[in-house]
Short mmCIF file of C-alpha atoms in Angstrom, two decimals:
data_model
loop_
_atom_site.label_atom_id
_atom_site.label_comp_id
_atom_site.label_asym_id
_atom_site.label_seq_id
_atom_site.Cartn_x
_atom_site.Cartn_y
_atom_site.Cartn_z
CA MET A 1 0.00 0.00 0.00
CA ASN A 2 1.48 3.31 -1.00
CA GLU A 3 1.05 6.60 0.88
CA HIS A 4 -1.82 7.77 -1.34
CA GLU A 5 -3.74 4.52 -0.80
CA PHE A 6 -3.08 4.71 2.94
CA ASP A 7 -4.32 8.31 3.14
CA LYS A 8 -7.45 7.41 1.16
CA ALA A 9 -8.17 4.39 3.37
CA LEU A 10 -7.68 6.46 6.52
CA SER A 11 -9.91 9.23 5.19
CA ASP A 12 -12.63 6.73 4.31
CA PHE A 13 -12.36 5.19 7.77
CA LEU A 14 -12.61 8.57 9.51
CA ASP A 15 -15.61 9.58 7.39
CA ASP A 16 -17.52 6.41 8.23
CA GLU A 17 -20.63 6.65 10.44
CA GLN A 18 -19.44 3.71 12.55
CA TYR A 19 -16.23 5.62 13.37
CA GLU A 20 -18.28 8.68 14.34
CA ARG A 21 -20.39 6.63 16.76
CA ALA A 22 -17.32 4.99 18.28
CA SER A 23 -15.53 8.32 18.57
CA GLU A 24 -18.53 9.90 20.31
CA THR A 25 -18.75 6.97 22.72
CA VAL A 26 -15.07 7.29 23.63
CA TYR A 27 -15.51 11.04 24.14
CA GLN A 28 -18.50 10.49 26.44
CA LEU A 29 -16.54 7.93 28.50
CA ILE A 30 -13.59 10.29 28.87
CA ARG A 31 -15.89 13.18 29.77
CA ALA A 32 -17.70 11.10 32.40
CA ALA A 33 -14.41 9.95 33.93
CA PHE A 34 -13.09 13.51 34.00
CA ALA A 35 -16.31 14.80 35.57
CA ALA A 36 -16.19 12.10 38.24
CA GLY A 37 -12.61 13.02 39.06
CA TRP A 38 -13.51 16.70 39.14
CA ARG A 39 -16.40 16.10 41.54
CA ALA A 40 -14.22 13.89 43.72
CA ALA A 41 -11.49 16.52 43.84
CA LEU A 42 -13.96 19.24 44.82
CA GLY A 43 -15.19 17.03 47.67
CA SER A 44 -11.65 16.44 48.96
CA ASP A 45 -9.12 18.66 50.72
CA ILE A 46 -8.10 20.15 47.38
CA GLY A 47 -11.71 21.24 46.93
CA ASN A 48 -11.43 23.29 50.10
CA VAL A 49 -8.27 24.93 48.76
CA ILE A 50 -10.01 25.77 45.48
CA LYS A 51 -12.99 27.26 47.34
CA ALA A 52 -10.67 29.30 49.58
CA GLU A 53 -8.83 30.72 46.57
CA LYS A 54 -12.10 31.86 45.01
CA GLY A 55 -13.25 33.63 48.17
#
């Protein structure tokens, strides 16, 4: 497979609806994990530091 064929295959893959669904699912998982960590941090000692800095 030459570079042109590779680029075309990759482009086709990225334009596929199945890729879009998988990409959105991965994004939602990462966002949920980040949000859980954020909420946990705000409930911990670091959360008190963050609140003190705002006030």
